[in-house]
PDB file of C-alpha atoms in Angstrom:
ATOM      1  CA  MET A   1    -141.159 -48.014  70.505  1.00  0.00           C
ATOM      2  CA  PRO A   2    -138.131 -47.690  73.027  1.00  0.00           C
ATOM      3  CA  ALA A   3    -137.063 -44.188  73.966  1.00  0.00           C
ATOM      4  CA  LEU A   4    -133.697 -42.918  72.651  1.00  0.00           C
ATOM      5  CA  PRO A   5    -130.854 -42.925  75.259  1.00  0.00           C
ATOM      6  CA  ALA A   6    -130.386 -39.617  77.090  1.00  0.00           C
ATOM      7  CA  LEU A   7    -127.687 -37.482  75.565  1.00  0.00           C
ATOM      8  CA  SER A   8    -125.626 -37.799  78.615  1.00  0.00           C
ATOM      9  CA  ALA A   9    -125.122 -41.551  77.804  1.00  0.00           C
ATOM     10  CA  PHE A  10    -122.843 -40.376  74.982  1.00  0.00           C
ATOM     11  CA  ALA A  11    -120.849 -37.813  77.069  1.00  0.00           C
ATOM     12  CA  THR A  12    -118.877 -40.130  79.419  1.00  0.00           C
ATOM     13  CA  PRO A  13    -115.133 -39.614  79.385  1.00  0.00           C
ATOM     14  CA  LYS A  14    -114.494 -42.975  77.872  1.00  0.00           C
ATOM     15  CA  SER A  15    -117.068 -42.559  75.106  1.00  0.00           C
ATOM     16  CA  ALA A  16    -115.970 -39.010  74.457  1.00  0.00           C
ATOM     17  CA  GLN A  17    -112.432 -40.333  73.790  1.00  0.00           C
ATOM     18  CA  PHE A  18    -113.961 -43.133  71.538  1.00  0.00           C
ATOM     19  CA  HIS A  19    -115.742 -40.599  69.517  1.00  0.00           C
ATOM     20  CA  ALA A  20    -112.756 -38.345  69.288  1.00  0.00           C
ATOM     21  CA  VAL A  21    -110.749 -41.246  67.873  1.00  0.00           C
ATOM     22  CA  SER A  22    -113.365 -41.975  65.452  1.00  0.00           C
ATOM     23  CA  LEU A  23    -113.750 -38.430  64.419  1.00  0.00           C
ATOM     24  CA  SER A  24    -109.910 -38.061  64.048  1.00  0.00           C
ATOM     25  CA  VAL A  25    -109.699 -41.114  61.756  1.00  0.00           C
ATOM     26  CA  ALA A  26    -112.712 -40.012  59.723  1.00  0.00           C
ATOM     27  CA  ALA A  27    -111.119 -36.528  59.249  1.00  0.00           C
ATOM     28  CA  VAL A  28    -107.885 -38.185  57.977  1.00  0.00           C
ATOM     29  CA  ALA A  29    -109.875 -40.381  55.592  1.00  0.00           C
ATOM     30  CA  GLY A  30    -111.817 -37.479  54.305  1.00  0.00           C
ATOM     31  CA  ILE A  31    -108.672 -35.412  53.762  1.00  0.00           C
ATOM     32  CA  ALA A  32    -107.018 -38.323  52.093  1.00  0.00           C
ATOM     33  CA  THR A  33    -110.012 -38.819  49.790  1.00  0.00           C
ATOM     34  CA  LEU A  34    -110.102 -35.232  48.804  1.00  0.00           C
ATOM     35  CA  GLY A  35    -106.431 -35.339  48.025  1.00  0.00           C
ATOM     36  CA  VAL A  36    -106.560 -38.386  45.723  1.00  0.00           C
ATOM     37  CA  THR A  37    -109.781 -37.134  43.955  1.00  0.00           C
ATOM     38  CA  SER A  38    -108.317 -33.697  43.420  1.00  0.00           C
ATOM     39  CA  VAL A  39    -105.468 -35.151  41.529  1.00  0.00           C
ATOM     40  CA  MET A  40    -107.682 -37.725  39.774  1.00  0.00           C
ATOM     41  CA  LEU A  41    -106.556 -40.845  41.528  1.00  0.00           C
ATOM     42  CA  PRO A  42    -109.099 -43.547  42.434  1.00  0.00           C
ATOM     43  CA  PRO A  43    -110.232 -43.512  46.054  1.00  0.00           C
ATOM     44  CA  PRO A  44    -110.814 -47.209  46.172  1.00  0.00           C
ATOM     45  CA  ALA A  45    -107.119 -47.764  45.421  1.00  0.00           C
ATOM     46  CA  MET A  46    -106.328 -45.431  48.233  1.00  0.00           C
ATOM     47  CA  PHE A  47    -108.501 -47.303  50.690  1.00  0.00           C
ATOM     48  CA  LEU A  48    -106.905 -50.601  49.554  1.00  0.00           C
ATOM     49  CA  GLY A  49    -103.537 -49.039  50.291  1.00  0.00           C
ATOM     50  CA  TRP A  50    -104.873 -48.011  53.691  1.00  0.00           C
ATOM     51  CA  ALA A  51    -106.082 -51.513  54.426  1.00  0.00           C
ATOM     52  CA  ALA A  52    -102.852 -53.160  53.323  1.00  0.00           C
ATOM     53  CA  PHE A  53    -100.831 -50.774  55.466  1.00  0.00           C
ATOM     54  CA  ASN A  54    -102.821 -51.775  58.542  1.00  0.00           C
ATOM     55  CA  LEU A  55    -102.998 -55.604  57.955  1.00  0.00           C
ATOM     56  CA  ALA A  56    -100.364 -56.638  60.435  1.00  0.00           C
ATOM     57  CA  GLY A  57     -97.534 -55.245  62.360  1.00  0.00           C
ATOM     58  CA  ASP A  58     -98.380 -52.537  64.926  1.00  0.00           C
ATOM     59  CA  ASP A  59     -95.484 -50.183  63.937  1.00  0.00           C
ATOM     60  CA  LEU A  60     -94.481 -48.102  61.096  1.00  0.00           C
ATOM     61  CA  ARG A  61     -91.982 -50.572  59.830  1.00  0.00           C
ATOM     62  CA  GLY A  62     -94.701 -53.303  59.522  1.00  0.00           C
ATOM     63  CA  GLY A  63     -97.024 -50.912  57.710  1.00  0.00           C
ATOM     64  CA  LEU A  64     -94.372 -49.942  55.242  1.00  0.00           C
ATOM     65  CA  ALA A  65     -93.467 -53.520  54.644  1.00  0.00           C
ATOM     66  CA  ASN A  66     -97.159 -54.136  53.843  1.00  0.00           C
ATOM     67  CA  THR A  67     -97.272 -51.170  51.612  1.00  0.00           C
ATOM     68  CA  VAL A  68     -94.261 -52.585  49.631  1.00  0.00           C
ATOM     69  CA  SER A  69     -95.976 -55.990  49.401  1.00  0.00           C
ATOM     70  CA  HIS A  70     -99.210 -54.144  48.178  1.00  0.00           C
ATOM     71  CA  LEU A  71     -97.201 -52.344  45.526  1.00  0.00           C
ATOM     72  CA  LEU A  72     -95.476 -55.609  44.468  1.00  0.00           C
ATOM     73  CA  GLY A  73     -99.045 -57.110  44.258  1.00  0.00           C
ATOM     74  CA  LEU A  74     -99.924 -54.322  41.838  1.00  0.00           C
ATOM     75  CA  ALA A  75     -96.979 -55.210  39.721  1.00  0.00           C
ATOM     76  CA  LEU A  76     -97.772 -58.867  39.857  1.00  0.00           C
ATOM     77  CA  GLY A  77    -101.360 -58.066  38.793  1.00  0.00           C
ATOM     78  CA  ALA A  78    -100.043 -56.224  35.673  1.00  0.00           C
ATOM     79  CA  GLY A  79     -97.711 -59.030  34.921  1.00  0.00           C
ATOM     80  CA  THR A  80    -100.545 -61.543  35.292  1.00  0.00           C
ATOM     81  CA  ALA A  81    -102.729 -59.496  33.017  1.00  0.00           C
ATOM     82  CA  LEU A  82     -99.932 -59.517  30.384  1.00  0.00           C
ATOM     83  CA  LEU A  83     -99.557 -63.282  30.857  1.00  0.00           C
ATOM     84  CA  ILE A  84    -103.233 -63.801  30.356  1.00  0.00           C
ATOM     85  CA  GLY A  85    -103.200 -61.813  27.186  1.00  0.00           C
ATOM     86  CA  ALA A  86    -100.222 -63.701  25.774  1.00  0.00           C
ATOM     87  CA  MET A  87    -101.705 -67.137  26.692  1.00  0.00           C
ATOM     88  CA  THR A  88    -105.229 -66.489  25.717  1.00  0.00           C
ATOM     89  CA  PRO A  89    -104.769 -67.075  21.839  1.00  0.00           C
ATOM     90  CA  ALA A  90    -103.386 -70.538  22.568  1.00  0.00           C
ATOM     91  CA  LEU A  91    -105.314 -71.582  25.552  1.00  0.00           C
ATOM     92  CA  GLY A  92    -108.575 -69.692  25.404  1.00  0.00           C
ATOM     93  CA  LEU A  93    -110.425 -69.772  28.748  1.00  0.00           C
ATOM     94  CA  LEU A  94    -107.737 -71.900  30.425  1.00  0.00           C
ATOM     95  CA  ALA A  95    -105.342 -68.858  30.221  1.00  0.00           C
ATOM     96  CA  THR A  96    -106.814 -66.966  33.181  1.00  0.00           C
ATOM     97  CA  PRO A  97    -107.026 -69.886  35.682  1.00  0.00           C
ATOM     98  CA  LEU A  98    -103.421 -71.013  34.718  1.00  0.00           C
ATOM     99  CA  ALA A  99    -102.208 -67.489  35.134  1.00  0.00           C
ATOM    100  CA  VAL A 100    -103.960 -67.169  38.537  1.00  0.00           C
ATOM    101  CA  ILE A 101    -102.489 -70.478  39.703  1.00  0.00           C
ATOM    102  CA  GLY A 102     -98.976 -69.127  38.747  1.00  0.00           C
ATOM    103  CA  VAL A 103     -99.458 -65.729  40.552  1.00  0.00           C
ATOM    104  CA  VAL A 104    -100.867 -67.474  43.696  1.00  0.00           C
ATOM    105  CA  ILE A 105     -97.789 -69.730  43.874  1.00  0.00           C
ATOM    106  CA  VAL A 106     -95.702 -66.776  43.493  1.00  0.00           C
ATOM    107  CA  VAL A 107     -97.471 -64.623  46.250  1.00  0.00           C
ATOM    108  CA  LEU A 108     -97.548 -67.679  48.699  1.00  0.00           C
ATOM    109  CA  SER A 109     -93.898 -68.333  48.057  1.00  0.00           C
ATOM    110  CA  LEU A 110     -93.115 -64.712  49.046  1.00  0.00           C
ATOM    111  CA  ARG A 111     -94.263 -65.593  52.639  1.00  0.00           C
ATOM    112  CA  GLU A 112     -90.565 -66.554  53.045  1.00  0.00           C
ATOM    113  CA  VAL A 113     -89.219 -63.184  52.067  1.00  0.00           C
ATOM    114  CA  ALA A 114     -89.257 -61.018  55.340  1.00  0.00           C
ATOM    115  CA  PRO A 115     -90.338 -58.355  55.833  1.00  0.00           C
ATOM    116  CA  ILE A 116     -92.359 -58.149  52.711  1.00  0.00           C
ATOM    117  CA  ASN A 117     -94.115 -61.488  53.371  1.00  0.00           C
ATOM    118  CA  ASN A 118     -97.884 -60.552  53.869  1.00  0.00           C
ATOM    119  CA  PRO A 119     -99.786 -62.451  51.262  1.00  0.00           C
ATOM    120  CA  LEU A 120    -102.975 -60.439  52.205  1.00  0.00           C
ATOM    121  CA  ALA A 121    -101.174 -57.279  51.157  1.00  0.00           C
ATOM    122  CA  TYR A 122    -100.140 -58.844  47.911  1.00  0.00           C
ATOM    123  CA  PHE A 123    -103.634 -59.877  47.223  1.00  0.00           C
ATOM    124  CA  LEU A 124    -104.972 -56.368  47.996  1.00  0.00           C
ATOM    125  CA  GLY A 125    -102.450 -55.166  45.303  1.00  0.00           C
ATOM    126  CA  LEU A 126    -103.666 -57.876  42.859  1.00  0.00           C
ATOM    127  CA  THR A 127    -107.292 -56.832  43.690  1.00  0.00           C
ATOM    128  CA  SER A 128    -106.553 -53.205  43.283  1.00  0.00           C
ATOM    129  CA  PHE A 129    -104.990 -53.768  39.817  1.00  0.00           C
ATOM    130  CA  PHE A 130    -107.740 -56.137  38.460  1.00  0.00           C
ATOM    131  CA  TYR A 131    -110.654 -54.248  39.955  1.00  0.00           C
ATOM    132  CA  SER A 132    -109.435 -51.022  38.391  1.00  0.00           C
ATOM    133  CA  GLY A 133    -110.042 -52.404  34.880  1.00  0.00           C
ATOM    134  CA  LEU A 134    -107.075 -50.453  33.599  1.00  0.00           C
ATOM    135  CA  ALA A 135    -104.576 -51.742  31.157  1.00  0.00           C
ATOM    136  CA  PRO A 136    -101.336 -53.205  32.399  1.00  0.00           C
ATOM    137  CA  SER A 137     -98.992 -50.274  31.990  1.00  0.00           C
ATOM    138  CA  ALA A 138     -96.495 -48.197  33.849  1.00  0.00           C
ATOM    139  CA  SER A 139     -98.958 -45.375  34.034  1.00  0.00           C
ATOM    140  CA  THR A 140    -101.491 -47.682  35.573  1.00  0.00           C
ATOM    141  CA  LEU A 141     -99.103 -48.877  38.233  1.00  0.00           C
ATOM    142  CA  ALA A 142     -98.131 -45.190  38.864  1.00  0.00           C
ATOM    143  CA  VAL A 143    -101.792 -44.219  39.365  1.00  0.00           C
ATOM    144  CA  LEU A 144    -102.714 -47.156  41.512  1.00  0.00           C
ATOM    145  CA  GLY A 145     -99.351 -47.162  43.397  1.00  0.00           C
ATOM    146  CA  SER A 146     -99.635 -43.420  44.118  1.00  0.00           C
ATOM    147  CA  ALA A 147    -103.106 -43.850  45.453  1.00  0.00           C
ATOM    148  CA  ALA A 148    -102.037 -46.824  47.591  1.00  0.00           C
ATOM    149  CA  VAL A 149     -99.088 -44.853  49.116  1.00  0.00           C
ATOM    150  CA  ILE A 150    -101.321 -42.066  49.946  1.00  0.00           C
ATOM    151  CA  GLY A 151    -103.628 -44.525  51.615  1.00  0.00           C
ATOM    152  CA  GLY A 152    -100.760 -46.091  53.636  1.00  0.00           C
ATOM    153  CA  ALA A 153     -99.637 -42.583  54.582  1.00  0.00           C
ATOM    154  CA  ALA A 154    -103.080 -41.656  55.704  1.00  0.00           C
ATOM    155  CA  CYS A 155    -103.377 -44.795  57.783  1.00  0.00           C
ATOM    156  CA  ALA A 156    -100.084 -43.925  59.512  1.00  0.00           C
ATOM    157  CA  VAL A 157    -101.341 -40.406  60.218  1.00  0.00           C
ATOM    158  CA  ALA A 158    -104.691 -41.833  61.490  1.00  0.00           C
ATOM    159  CA  ALA A 159    -102.855 -44.108  63.782  1.00  0.00           C
ATOM    160  CA  PHE A 160    -100.634 -41.106  65.039  1.00  0.00           C
ATOM    161  CA  ALA A 161    -103.939 -39.148  65.628  1.00  0.00           C
ATOM    162  CA  GLN A 162    -105.528 -42.113  67.523  1.00  0.00           C
ATOM    163  CA  ASP A 163    -102.493 -42.408  69.775  1.00  0.00           C
ATOM    164  CA  ALA A 164    -102.506 -38.673  70.338  1.00  0.00           C
ATOM    165  CA  VAL A 165    -106.254 -38.826  71.324  1.00  0.00           C
ATOM    166  CA  ALA A 166    -105.573 -41.666  73.513  1.00  0.00           C
ATOM    167  CA  ARG A 167    -102.597 -40.065  75.325  1.00  0.00           C
ATOM    168  CA  ALA A 168    -104.706 -36.859  75.866  1.00  0.00           C
ATOM    169  CA  GLY A 169    -107.437 -38.877  77.401  1.00  0.00           C
ATOM    170  CA  GLU A 170    -104.994 -40.680  79.648  1.00  0.00           C
ATOM    171  CA  VAL A 171    -103.409 -37.466  80.875  1.00  0.00           C
ATOM    172  CA  ARG A 172    -106.827 -35.730  81.385  1.00  0.00           C
ATOM    173  CA  HIS A 173    -108.296 -38.521  83.317  1.00  0.00           C
ATOM    174  CA  ALA A 174    -105.252 -39.739  85.261  1.00  0.00           C
TER     175      ALA A 174
END
């Protein structure tokens, strides 16, 4: 069995900065998770909001646009669920695929609506809604949307923390 690397292998300035960045992001994620669970919001919805915020765009404006796209995806998910419910008595099993075709056409058409034109963020919103298993209602959208916004805000804070750690490392090792 190979020997474990010496502890000094993990203490180089570059790797120390790497670990500091990882720790700062993990701390933000832990605090955000504590926040959402303490107010009974679903942590998976928070992490989907985090992912949506971070999909594209390297600035706050891009992250906010992605978050709006995600929230609109939640609303589209609720609307699609209502449409499926309305069409099922007449169409049976065809209701779901037809509704999905319709919502995908809408989402892909929104690629032309800058800046809220990130299909992946919309699909994360749809995924958050459908994976929650909750009924399509205003309260469901409020719960999932609140968790998503907290996730997006946590992602922004984590990005700020990463930048601060990187700047501190540059100053210290200049």
